[in-house]
DNA sequence: GCTTGACCTGGAGCCCACTCCAGGTGGCAT
DNA sequence: ATGCCACCTGGAGTGGGCTCCAGGTCAAGC
């Protein structure tokens, strides 16, 4: 079973050395094994757990909730039901996030198209300097 | 053209009163009109702009970049090209966000299914207390 | 005429999630 | 033996984005 130095773990997981130490301090990682010189040696399992952490972080789970999940995992098999509940709730939140992002993205794209229209209008034979309609459109759309 | 009190704007846009004042302070909103008592009266246009701000915020645009966009909008028509560039870049980032979220979500769902499997195994005729395979699965999956 | 409530200001404070720092250790390469 | 590098520690600092507070002003209702 292979073993990783802090540098390797940082490389693989994308967490900085400081962040790894921070996560251990706050208990998101259980105390990492040390070599004779007191330097950390991460196990395969540690790295796997960090993958899970990455996943939850990147989907917006706050650290406090990850700590709750961590506690469940440490609690052994009888907490599996609760873990499912927690992850399902999070999954729903992610779903929500995605659909809100999609909506907002659509609005942004409409805005882009609107700007495009403005550009081509501007490139046209120029509908005379005092153009109330054009102004209104600009005002209504920033 | 209707006019809104701070309370109404907060209600409609979902920004808190403090946040509205904060946005005005930092220049994300241009100075809002006041009534004789010095209280803010938001125009339809202000509210529309706040809608845009909401959109950009909710898709993760940092305030610093919104300020750049704001400056462009204030710069008038000749900045429309740049606005398009900025929004298109942001649009691509949103797309990226969504696809990363989807990937992470898939991983979370796999984990949920894995936990489900563990549960039904546990409910089974119980494959004896000392179960190395079961342990390994648990270890490999938290 | 007094309370209530919505609003005002400048400035301090807060929360989250890191990130940085000074000062130190141990091991390997030249 | 002398660099140098990767790592260690405890604790302070940072950045982003608000959020709260004290103390004050008006306007309307009882």
mmCIF file of C-alpha atoms (C1' of nucleotides) in Angstrom:
data_model
loop_
_atom_site.group_PDB
_atom_site.id
_atom_site.type_symbol
_atom_site.label_atom_id
_atom_site.label_comp_id
_atom_site.label_asym_id
_atom_site.label_seq_id
_atom_site.Cartn_x
_atom_site.Cartn_y
_atom_site.Cartn_z
ATOM 1 C CA UNK A 1 0.000 0.000 0.000
ATOM 2 C CA UNK A 2 1.629 3.207 -1.145
ATOM 3 C CA UNK A 3 2.369 6.220 0.934
ATOM 4 C CA UNK A 4 2.500 9.880 -0.028
ATOM 5 C CA UNK A 5 4.484 12.883 1.072
ATOM 6 C CA UNK A 6 2.639 16.148 1.683
ATOM 7 C CA UNK A 7 3.983 17.488 -1.569
ATOM 8 C CA UNK A 8 2.651 14.558 -3.537
ATOM 9 C CA UNK A 9 -0.740 14.822 -1.915
ATOM 10 C CA UNK A 10 -0.890 18.533 -2.673
ATOM 11 C CA UNK A 11 0.007 17.748 -6.252
ATOM 12 C CA UNK A 12 -2.628 15.057 -6.587
ATOM 13 C CA UNK A 13 -5.504 16.622 -4.735
ATOM 14 C CA UNK A 14 -4.943 20.237 -5.612
ATOM 15 C CA UNK A 15 -5.048 21.288 -1.964
ATOM 16 C CA UNK A 16 -2.136 23.422 -0.806
ATOM 17 C CA UNK A 17 0.202 22.189 1.914
ATOM 18 C CA UNK A 18 -1.246 24.786 4.222
ATOM 19 C CA UNK A 19 -4.737 23.651 3.476
ATOM 20 C CA UNK A 20 -3.850 20.038 4.172
ATOM 21 C CA UNK A 21 -2.416 21.005 7.531
ATOM 22 C CA UNK A 22 -5.430 23.194 8.190
ATOM 23 C CA UNK A 23 -7.811 20.345 7.414
ATOM 24 C CA UNK A 24 -5.982 18.104 9.784
ATOM 25 C CA UNK A 25 -6.028 20.769 12.506
ATOM 26 C CA UNK A 26 -9.762 21.232 12.316
ATOM 27 C CA UNK A 27 -10.391 17.518 12.186
ATOM 28 C CA UNK A 28 -11.539 17.189 8.638
ATOM 29 C CA UNK A 29 -8.645 14.783 8.293
ATOM 30 C CA UNK A 30 -7.881 12.476 11.137
ATOM 31 C CA UNK A 31 -4.324 12.761 12.487
ATOM 32 C CA UNK A 32 -1.971 11.809 9.682
ATOM 33 C CA UNK A 33 0.776 9.267 10.258
ATOM 34 C CA UNK A 34 4.294 10.589 10.720
ATOM 35 C CA UNK A 35 7.719 9.259 9.851
ATOM 36 C CA UNK A 36 10.572 9.299 12.349
ATOM 37 C CA UNK A 37 11.285 12.945 11.557
ATOM 38 C CA UNK A 38 7.720 13.943 12.340
ATOM 39 C CA UNK A 39 6.828 14.546 8.704
ATOM 40 C CA UNK A 40 3.441 13.496 7.467
ATOM 41 C CA UNK A 41 3.018 10.375 5.405
ATOM 42 C CA UNK A 42 -0.417 10.106 3.862
ATOM 43 C CA UNK A 43 -1.967 6.717 3.222
ATOM 44 C CA UNK A 44 -3.925 5.732 0.161
ATOM 45 C CA UNK A 45 -7.022 6.005 2.299
ATOM 46 C CA UNK A 46 -6.197 9.570 3.333
ATOM 47 C CA UNK A 47 -5.863 10.513 -0.302
ATOM 48 C CA UNK A 48 -9.174 8.843 -1.104
ATOM 49 C CA UNK A 49 -10.886 10.747 1.659
ATOM 50 C CA UNK A 50 -9.391 13.962 0.354
ATOM 51 C CA UNK A 51 -10.994 13.138 -2.975
ATOM 52 C CA UNK A 52 -14.348 13.032 -1.252
ATOM 53 C CA UNK A 53 -13.575 16.300 0.504
ATOM 54 C CA UNK A 54 -12.671 17.869 -2.818
ATOM 55 C CA UNK A 55 -15.953 16.727 -4.233
ATOM 56 C CA UNK A 56 -18.016 18.151 -1.400
ATOM 57 C CA UNK A 57 -16.053 21.409 -1.269
ATOM 58 C CA UNK A 58 -16.342 21.971 -4.986
ATOM 59 C CA UNK A 59 -20.070 21.526 -4.802
ATOM 60 C CA UNK A 60 -20.260 24.196 -2.153
ATOM 61 C CA UNK A 61 -20.585 22.235 1.043
ATOM 62 C CA UNK A 62 -19.401 24.397 3.948
ATOM 63 C CA UNK A 63 -16.673 23.018 6.171
ATOM 64 C CA UNK A 64 -19.024 22.786 9.132
ATOM 65 C CA UNK A 65 -21.206 20.339 7.263
ATOM 66 C CA UNK A 66 -18.236 18.362 6.024
ATOM 67 C CA UNK A 67 -17.245 18.009 9.654
ATOM 68 C CA UNK A 68 -20.624 16.535 10.427
ATOM 69 C CA UNK A 69 -20.194 14.099 7.588
ATOM 70 C CA UNK A 70 -16.717 13.257 8.844
ATOM 71 C CA UNK A 71 -18.118 12.505 12.261
ATOM 72 C CA UNK A 72 -20.665 10.152 10.712
ATOM 73 C CA UNK A 73 -17.999 8.322 8.755
ATOM 74 C CA UNK A 74 -16.026 7.870 11.961
ATOM 75 C CA UNK A 75 -19.144 6.627 13.656
ATOM 76 C CA UNK A 76 -19.015 3.419 11.628
ATOM 77 C CA UNK A 77 -21.696 1.384 9.947
ATOM 78 C CA UNK A 78 -24.639 2.386 12.030
ATOM 79 C CA UNK A 79 -24.375 5.890 10.576
ATOM 80 C CA UNK A 80 -24.686 4.851 6.964
ATOM 81 C CA UNK A 81 -28.338 5.789 6.872
ATOM 82 C CA UNK A 82 -27.550 9.278 8.111
ATOM 83 C CA UNK A 83 -24.740 9.622 5.617
ATOM 84 C CA UNK A 84 -27.152 8.780 2.840
ATOM 85 C CA UNK A 85 -29.604 11.350 4.152
ATOM 86 C CA UNK A 86 -26.905 14.001 4.306
ATOM 87 C CA UNK A 87 -25.553 13.270 0.854
ATOM 88 C CA UNK A 88 -28.999 13.148 -0.670
ATOM 89 C CA UNK A 89 -29.818 16.532 0.770
ATOM 90 C CA UNK A 90 -26.581 17.844 -0.627
ATOM 91 C CA UNK A 91 -27.292 16.255 -3.976
ATOM 92 C CA UNK A 92 -30.574 18.121 -4.124
ATOM 93 C CA UNK A 93 -28.787 21.342 -3.326
ATOM 94 C CA UNK A 94 -26.347 20.720 -6.125
ATOM 95 C CA UNK A 95 -29.216 20.075 -8.482
ATOM 96 C CA UNK A 96 -30.728 23.394 -7.424
ATOM 97 C CA UNK A 97 -27.445 25.168 -7.903
ATOM 98 C CA UNK A 98 -27.135 23.821 -11.395
ATOM 99 C CA UNK A 99 -30.599 24.810 -12.433
ATOM 100 C CA UNK A 100 -30.235 28.296 -11.022
ATOM 101 C CA UNK A 101 -26.944 28.621 -12.842
ATOM 102 C CA UNK A 102 -28.622 27.565 -16.067
ATOM 103 C CA UNK A 103 -31.318 30.189 -15.632
ATOM 104 C CA UNK A 104 -28.838 32.920 -14.898
ATOM 105 C CA UNK A 105 -26.715 31.817 -17.790
ATOM 106 C CA UNK A 106 -29.688 32.091 -20.121
ATOM 107 C CA UNK A 107 -30.238 35.654 -18.948
ATOM 108 C CA UNK A 108 -26.598 36.486 -19.550
ATOM 109 C CA UNK A 109 -26.794 35.053 -23.026
ATOM 110 C CA UNK A 110 -29.872 37.104 -23.771
ATOM 111 C CA UNK A 111 -27.928 40.150 -22.672
ATOM 112 C CA UNK A 112 -25.075 39.239 -24.962
ATOM 113 C CA UNK A 113 -27.451 38.899 -27.882
ATOM 114 C CA UNK A 114 -29.003 42.181 -27.032
ATOM 115 C CA UNK A 115 -25.611 43.849 -27.117
ATOM 116 C CA UNK A 116 -24.912 42.177 -30.435
ATOM 117 C CA UNK A 117 -28.111 43.622 -31.825
ATOM 118 C CA UNK A 118 -27.102 47.043 -30.602
ATOM 119 C CA UNK A 119 -23.781 46.691 -32.367
ATOM 120 C CA UNK A 120 -25.268 45.786 -35.718
ATOM 121 C CA UNK A 121 -27.833 48.576 -35.430
ATOM 122 C CA UNK A 122 -25.012 50.981 -34.755
ATOM 123 C CA UNK A 123 -23.201 49.669 -37.832
ATOM 124 C CA UNK A 124 -26.325 50.323 -39.936
ATOM 125 C CA UNK A 125 -27.042 53.480 -42.015
ATOM 126 C CA UNK A 126 -27.348 55.217 -38.607
ATOM 127 C CA UNK A 127 -30.972 56.080 -37.795
ATOM 128 C CA UNK A 128 -30.166 59.731 -37.049
ATOM 129 C CA UNK A 129 -28.577 61.172 -33.894
ATOM 130 C CA UNK A 130 -31.684 61.908 -31.810
ATOM 131 C CA UNK A 131 -33.111 58.439 -31.536
ATOM 132 C CA UNK A 132 -35.513 58.101 -28.600
ATOM 133 C CA UNK A 133 -36.238 54.420 -29.257
ATOM 134 C CA UNK A 134 -32.558 53.572 -29.327
ATOM 135 C CA UNK A 135 -32.032 55.423 -26.073
ATOM 136 C CA UNK A 136 -34.906 53.644 -24.418
ATOM 137 C CA UNK A 137 -33.493 50.313 -25.480
ATOM 138 C CA UNK A 138 -30.122 51.267 -24.063
ATOM 139 C CA UNK A 139 -31.661 52.435 -20.819
ATOM 140 C CA UNK A 140 -33.799 49.354 -20.470
ATOM 141 C CA UNK A 141 -30.785 47.138 -20.962
ATOM 142 C CA UNK A 142 -27.812 49.009 -19.549
ATOM 143 C CA UNK B 1 -42.234 55.562 -14.167
ATOM 144 C CA UNK B 2 -42.487 54.007 -10.752
ATOM 145 C CA UNK B 3 -40.208 54.563 -7.846
ATOM 146 C CA UNK B 4 -39.200 52.227 -5.058
ATOM 147 C CA UNK B 5 -38.297 52.605 -1.405
ATOM 148 C CA UNK B 6 -35.273 50.733 -0.113
ATOM 149 C CA UNK B 7 -37.565 48.239 1.581
ATOM 150 C CA UNK B 8 -39.364 47.487 -1.641
ATOM 151 C CA UNK B 9 -36.128 47.043 -3.534
ATOM 152 C CA UNK B 10 -34.798 44.710 -0.867
ATOM 153 C CA UNK B 11 -37.996 42.735 -1.115
ATOM 154 C CA UNK B 12 -37.853 42.508 -4.890
ATOM 155 C CA UNK B 13 -34.183 41.909 -5.460
ATOM 156 C CA UNK B 14 -33.413 39.843 -2.394
ATOM 157 C CA UNK B 15 -30.502 42.106 -1.444
ATOM 158 C CA UNK B 16 -30.524 43.330 2.138
ATOM 159 C CA UNK B 17 -30.788 47.037 2.915
ATOM 160 C CA UNK B 18 -27.212 46.958 4.101
ATOM 161 C CA UNK B 19 -26.095 45.306 0.916
ATOM 162 C CA UNK B 20 -27.876 47.903 -1.197
ATOM 163 C CA UNK B 21 -26.136 50.693 0.688
ATOM 164 C CA UNK B 22 -22.857 48.801 0.437
ATOM 165 C CA UNK B 23 -23.231 48.421 -3.315
ATOM 166 C CA UNK B 24 -23.878 52.106 -3.661
ATOM 167 C CA UNK B 25 -20.844 52.937 -1.496
ATOM 168 C CA UNK B 26 -18.485 50.870 -3.579
ATOM 169 C CA UNK B 27 -19.913 52.212 -6.810
ATOM 170 C CA UNK B 28 -21.667 49.125 -8.057
ATOM 171 C CA UNK B 29 -24.763 51.280 -8.020
ATOM 172 C CA UNK B 30 -24.483 54.843 -9.095
ATOM 173 C CA UNK B 31 -25.652 57.351 -6.480
ATOM 174 C CA UNK B 32 -29.342 56.705 -5.864
ATOM 175 C CA UNK B 33 -31.842 59.574 -5.976
ATOM 176 C CA UNK B 34 -33.056 60.929 -2.645
ATOM 177 C CA UNK B 35 -36.329 62.433 -1.479
ATOM 178 C CA UNK B 36 -36.452 65.630 0.574
ATOM 179 C CA UNK B 37 -35.702 63.690 3.746
ATOM 180 C CA UNK B 38 -32.561 62.205 2.235
ATOM 181 C CA UNK B 39 -34.057 58.764 1.867
ATOM 182 C CA UNK B 40 -33.282 56.731 -1.214
ATOM 183 C CA UNK B 41 -35.798 56.395 -3.986
ATOM 184 C CA UNK B 42 -34.813 53.756 -6.522
ATOM 185 C CA UNK B 43 -35.870 54.113 -10.127
ATOM 186 C CA UNK B 44 -37.089 51.324 -12.357
ATOM 187 C CA UNK B 45 -33.703 51.430 -14.009
ATOM 188 C CA UNK B 46 -31.877 50.969 -10.708
ATOM 189 C CA UNK B 47 -33.971 47.914 -10.024
ATOM 190 C CA UNK B 48 -33.251 46.576 -13.488
ATOM 191 C CA UNK B 49 -29.555 47.047 -12.981
ATOM 192 C CA UNK B 50 -29.797 45.249 -9.667
ATOM 193 C CA UNK B 51 -31.337 42.366 -11.562
ATOM 194 C CA UNK B 52 -28.234 42.212 -13.706
ATOM 195 C CA UNK B 53 -26.064 42.400 -10.608
ATOM 196 C CA UNK B 54 -28.016 39.570 -9.046
ATOM 197 C CA UNK B 55 -27.450 37.514 -12.144
ATOM 198 C CA UNK B 56 -23.722 38.086 -12.201
ATOM 199 C CA UNK B 57 -23.313 37.582 -8.447
ATOM 200 C CA UNK B 58 -25.269 34.356 -8.476
ATOM 201 C CA UNK B 59 -23.082 33.015 -11.224
ATOM 202 C CA UNK B 60 -20.022 33.725 -9.142
ATOM 203 C CA UNK B 61 -18.677 36.911 -10.639
ATOM 204 C CA UNK B 62 -16.521 38.680 -8.050
ATOM 205 C CA UNK B 63 -17.402 42.232 -7.158
ATOM 206 C CA UNK B 64 -14.180 43.541 -8.671
ATOM 207 C CA UNK B 65 -15.198 42.242 -12.073
ATOM 208 C CA UNK B 66 -18.720 43.568 -11.718
ATOM 209 C CA UNK B 67 -17.157 46.935 -11.080
ATOM 210 C CA UNK B 68 -15.292 46.676 -14.356
ATOM 211 C CA UNK B 69 -18.510 45.821 -16.112
ATOM 212 C CA UNK B 70 -20.209 48.744 -14.397
ATOM 213 C CA UNK B 71 -17.504 51.060 -15.655
ATOM 214 C CA UNK B 72 -18.053 49.796 -19.191
ATOM 215 C CA UNK B 73 -21.782 50.342 -18.973
ATOM 216 C CA UNK B 74 -21.135 53.905 -17.813
ATOM 217 C CA UNK B 75 -18.735 54.356 -20.672
ATOM 218 C CA UNK B 76 -21.609 54.349 -23.158
ATOM 219 C CA UNK B 77 -22.009 52.775 -26.536
ATOM 220 C CA UNK B 78 -18.437 52.551 -27.574
ATOM 221 C CA UNK B 79 -17.876 49.963 -24.849
ATOM 222 C CA UNK B 80 -20.493 47.531 -26.088
ATOM 223 C CA UNK B 81 -17.885 45.371 -27.757
ATOM 224 C CA UNK B 82 -15.943 45.072 -24.535
ATOM 225 C CA UNK B 83 -19.090 44.290 -22.602
ATOM 226 C CA UNK B 84 -19.795 41.444 -24.980
ATOM 227 C CA UNK B 85 -16.269 40.151 -24.544
ATOM 228 C CA UNK B 86 -16.579 40.294 -20.782
ATOM 229 C CA UNK B 87 -19.952 38.600 -20.674
ATOM 230 C CA UNK B 88 -18.900 35.927 -23.115
ATOM 231 C CA UNK B 89 -15.894 35.104 -20.981
ATOM 232 C CA UNK B 90 -18.153 34.918 -17.976
ATOM 233 C CA UNK B 91 -20.612 32.766 -19.862
ATOM 234 C CA UNK B 92 -17.845 30.294 -20.591
ATOM 235 C CA UNK B 93 -16.924 30.240 -16.922
ATOM 236 C CA UNK B 94 -20.497 29.522 -15.992
ATOM 237 C CA UNK B 95 -20.553 26.682 -18.478
ATOM 238 C CA UNK B 96 -17.431 25.295 -16.874
ATOM 239 C CA UNK B 97 -18.913 25.618 -13.422
ATOM 240 C CA UNK B 98 -21.975 23.711 -14.477
ATOM 241 C CA UNK B 99 -20.062 20.882 -16.016
ATOM 242 C CA UNK B 100 -17.780 20.527 -13.034
ATOM 243 C CA UNK B 101 -20.792 20.519 -10.770
ATOM 244 C CA UNK B 102 -22.333 17.767 -12.853
ATOM 245 C CA UNK B 103 -19.216 15.649 -12.569
ATOM 246 C CA UNK B 104 -18.995 16.115 -8.829
ATOM 247 C CA UNK B 105 -22.669 15.410 -8.501
ATOM 248 C CA UNK B 106 -22.249 12.132 -10.349
ATOM 249 C CA UNK B 107 -19.515 11.143 -7.906
ATOM 250 C CA UNK B 108 -21.745 11.991 -4.970
ATOM 251 C CA UNK B 109 -24.541 9.932 -6.414
ATOM 252 C CA UNK B 110 -22.197 6.999 -6.872
ATOM 253 C CA UNK B 111 -21.274 7.321 -3.233
ATOM 254 C CA UNK B 112 -24.930 7.346 -2.244
ATOM 255 C CA UNK B 113 -25.526 4.184 -4.225
ATOM 256 C CA UNK B 114 -22.532 2.603 -2.666
ATOM 257 C CA UNK B 115 -23.904 3.351 0.794
ATOM 258 C CA UNK B 116 -27.245 1.919 -0.253
ATOM 259 C CA UNK B 117 -25.537 -1.272 -1.299
ATOM 260 C CA UNK B 118 -23.809 -1.461 2.049
ATOM 261 C CA UNK B 119 -27.130 -1.084 3.790
ATOM 262 C CA UNK B 120 -28.818 -3.910 1.923
ATOM 263 C CA UNK B 121 -25.800 -6.147 2.471
ATOM 264 C CA UNK B 122 -26.046 -5.409 6.147
ATOM 265 C CA UNK B 123 -29.726 -6.321 6.074
ATOM 266 C CA UNK B 124 -28.849 -9.633 4.432
ATOM 267 C CA UNK B 125 -28.321 -12.998 6.247
ATOM 268 C CA UNK B 126 -25.193 -11.319 7.678
ATOM 269 C CA UNK B 127 -22.011 -12.787 6.179
ATOM 270 C CA UNK B 128 -20.408 -13.420 9.591
ATOM 271 C CA UNK B 129 -18.747 -10.896 11.903
ATOM 272 C CA UNK B 130 -15.136 -11.055 10.681
ATOM 273 C CA UNK B 131 -15.625 -10.032 7.111
ATOM 274 C CA UNK B 132 -12.411 -8.800 5.476
ATOM 275 C CA UNK B 133 -14.034 -8.014 2.153
ATOM 276 C CA UNK B 134 -16.702 -5.918 3.793
ATOM 277 C CA UNK B 135 -14.081 -4.045 5.753
ATOM 278 C CA UNK B 136 -12.048 -3.362 2.673
ATOM 279 C CA UNK B 137 -15.079 -1.995 0.884
ATOM 280 C CA UNK B 138 -15.810 0.242 3.830
ATOM 281 C CA UNK B 139 -12.241 1.456 3.984
ATOM 282 C CA UNK B 140 -12.064 2.117 0.278
ATOM 283 C CA UNK B 141 -15.233 4.150 0.416
ATOM 284 C CA UNK B 142 -15.287 5.789 3.823
ATOM 285 C "C1'" DG C 1 -47.303 65.353 21.908
ATOM 286 C "C1'" DC C 2 -45.501 60.748 21.815
ATOM 287 C "C1'" DT C 3 -44.571 56.408 19.928
ATOM 288 C "C1'" DT C 4 -43.434 53.659 16.053
ATOM 289 C "C1'" DG C 5 -41.201 52.479 12.088
ATOM 290 C "C1'" DA C 6 -38.637 53.115 8.055
ATOM 291 C "C1'" DC C 7 -34.818 55.170 6.910
ATOM 292 C "C1'" DC C 8 -30.042 57.788 7.433
ATOM 293 C "C1'" DT C 9 -24.537 57.917 8.444
ATOM 294 C "C1'" DG C 10 -19.708 56.445 9.362
ATOM 295 C "C1'" DG C 11 -17.307 53.095 10.937
ATOM 296 C "C1'" DA C 12 -16.385 48.824 13.256
ATOM 297 C "C1'" DG C 13 -17.004 43.889 13.315
ATOM 298 C "C1'" DC C 14 -17.782 39.309 11.541
ATOM 299 C "C1'" DC C 15 -17.470 34.901 9.132
ATOM 300 C "C1'" DC C 16 -15.350 31.802 6.197
ATOM 301 C "C1'" DA C 17 -11.649 29.545 4.403
ATOM 302 C "C1'" DC C 18 -7.638 29.797 3.946
ATOM 303 C "C1'" DT C 19 -2.634 31.767 3.701
ATOM 304 C "C1'" DC C 20 1.541 33.468 5.459
ATOM 305 C "C1'" DC C 21 5.279 33.873 8.638
ATOM 306 C "C1'" DA C 22 9.324 33.192 11.681
ATOM 307 C "C1'" DG C 23 12.085 30.137 13.392
ATOM 308 C "C1'" DG C 24 13.457 25.369 13.428
ATOM 309 C "C1'" DT C 25 14.605 20.112 12.056
ATOM 310 C "C1'" DG C 26 16.307 16.355 9.237
ATOM 311 C "C1'" DG C 27 18.120 14.193 5.253
ATOM 312 C "C1'" DC C 28 20.426 14.047 0.901
ATOM 313 C "C1'" DA C 29 23.696 15.755 -2.739
ATOM 314 C "C1'" DT C 30 28.138 18.021 -3.865
ATOM 315 C "C1'" DA D 1 30.664 20.204 6.042
ATOM 316 C "C1'" DT D 2 27.744 22.928 3.709
ATOM 317 C "C1'" DG D 3 23.978 23.901 1.107
ATOM 318 C "C1'" DC D 4 19.540 23.212 0.052
ATOM 319 C "C1'" DC D 5 15.075 21.519 0.138
ATOM 320 C "C1'" DA D 6 10.996 19.702 1.976
ATOM 321 C "C1'" DC D 7 8.963 19.690 5.811
ATOM 322 C "C1'" DC D 8 7.576 21.090 10.876
ATOM 323 C "C1'" DT D 9 4.942 24.344 14.572
ATOM 324 C "C1'" DG D 10 1.891 27.953 16.630
ATOM 325 C "C1'" DG D 11 -0.068 31.810 15.729
ATOM 326 C "C1'" DA D 12 -1.107 35.946 13.228
ATOM 327 C "C1'" DG D 13 -2.902 37.967 8.992
ATOM 328 C "C1'" DT D 14 -5.719 38.275 4.715
ATOM 329 C "C1'" DG D 15 -9.546 38.960 1.432
ATOM 330 C "C1'" DG D 16 -14.087 38.878 0.110
ATOM 331 C "C1'" DG D 17 -18.472 40.168 1.054
ATOM 332 C "C1'" DC D 18 -21.207 41.573 3.673
ATOM 333 C "C1'" DT D 19 -23.550 42.781 8.523
ATOM 334 C "C1'" DC D 20 -24.140 45.261 12.643
ATOM 335 C "C1'" DC D 21 -24.208 49.223 15.594
ATOM 336 C "C1'" DA D 22 -24.986 53.739 17.845
ATOM 337 C "C1'" DG D 23 -27.025 57.646 17.403
ATOM 338 C "C1'" DG D 24 -29.954 60.479 14.622
ATOM 339 C "C1'" DT D 25 -33.961 62.269 11.281
ATOM 340 C "C1'" DC D 26 -38.476 62.510 9.466
ATOM 341 C "C1'" DA D 27 -43.743 61.168 8.861
ATOM 342 C "C1'" DA D 28 -47.730 59.170 10.199
ATOM 343 C "C1'" DG D 29 -50.960 57.364 13.471
ATOM 344 C "C1'" DC D 30 -53.184 57.258 18.183
#
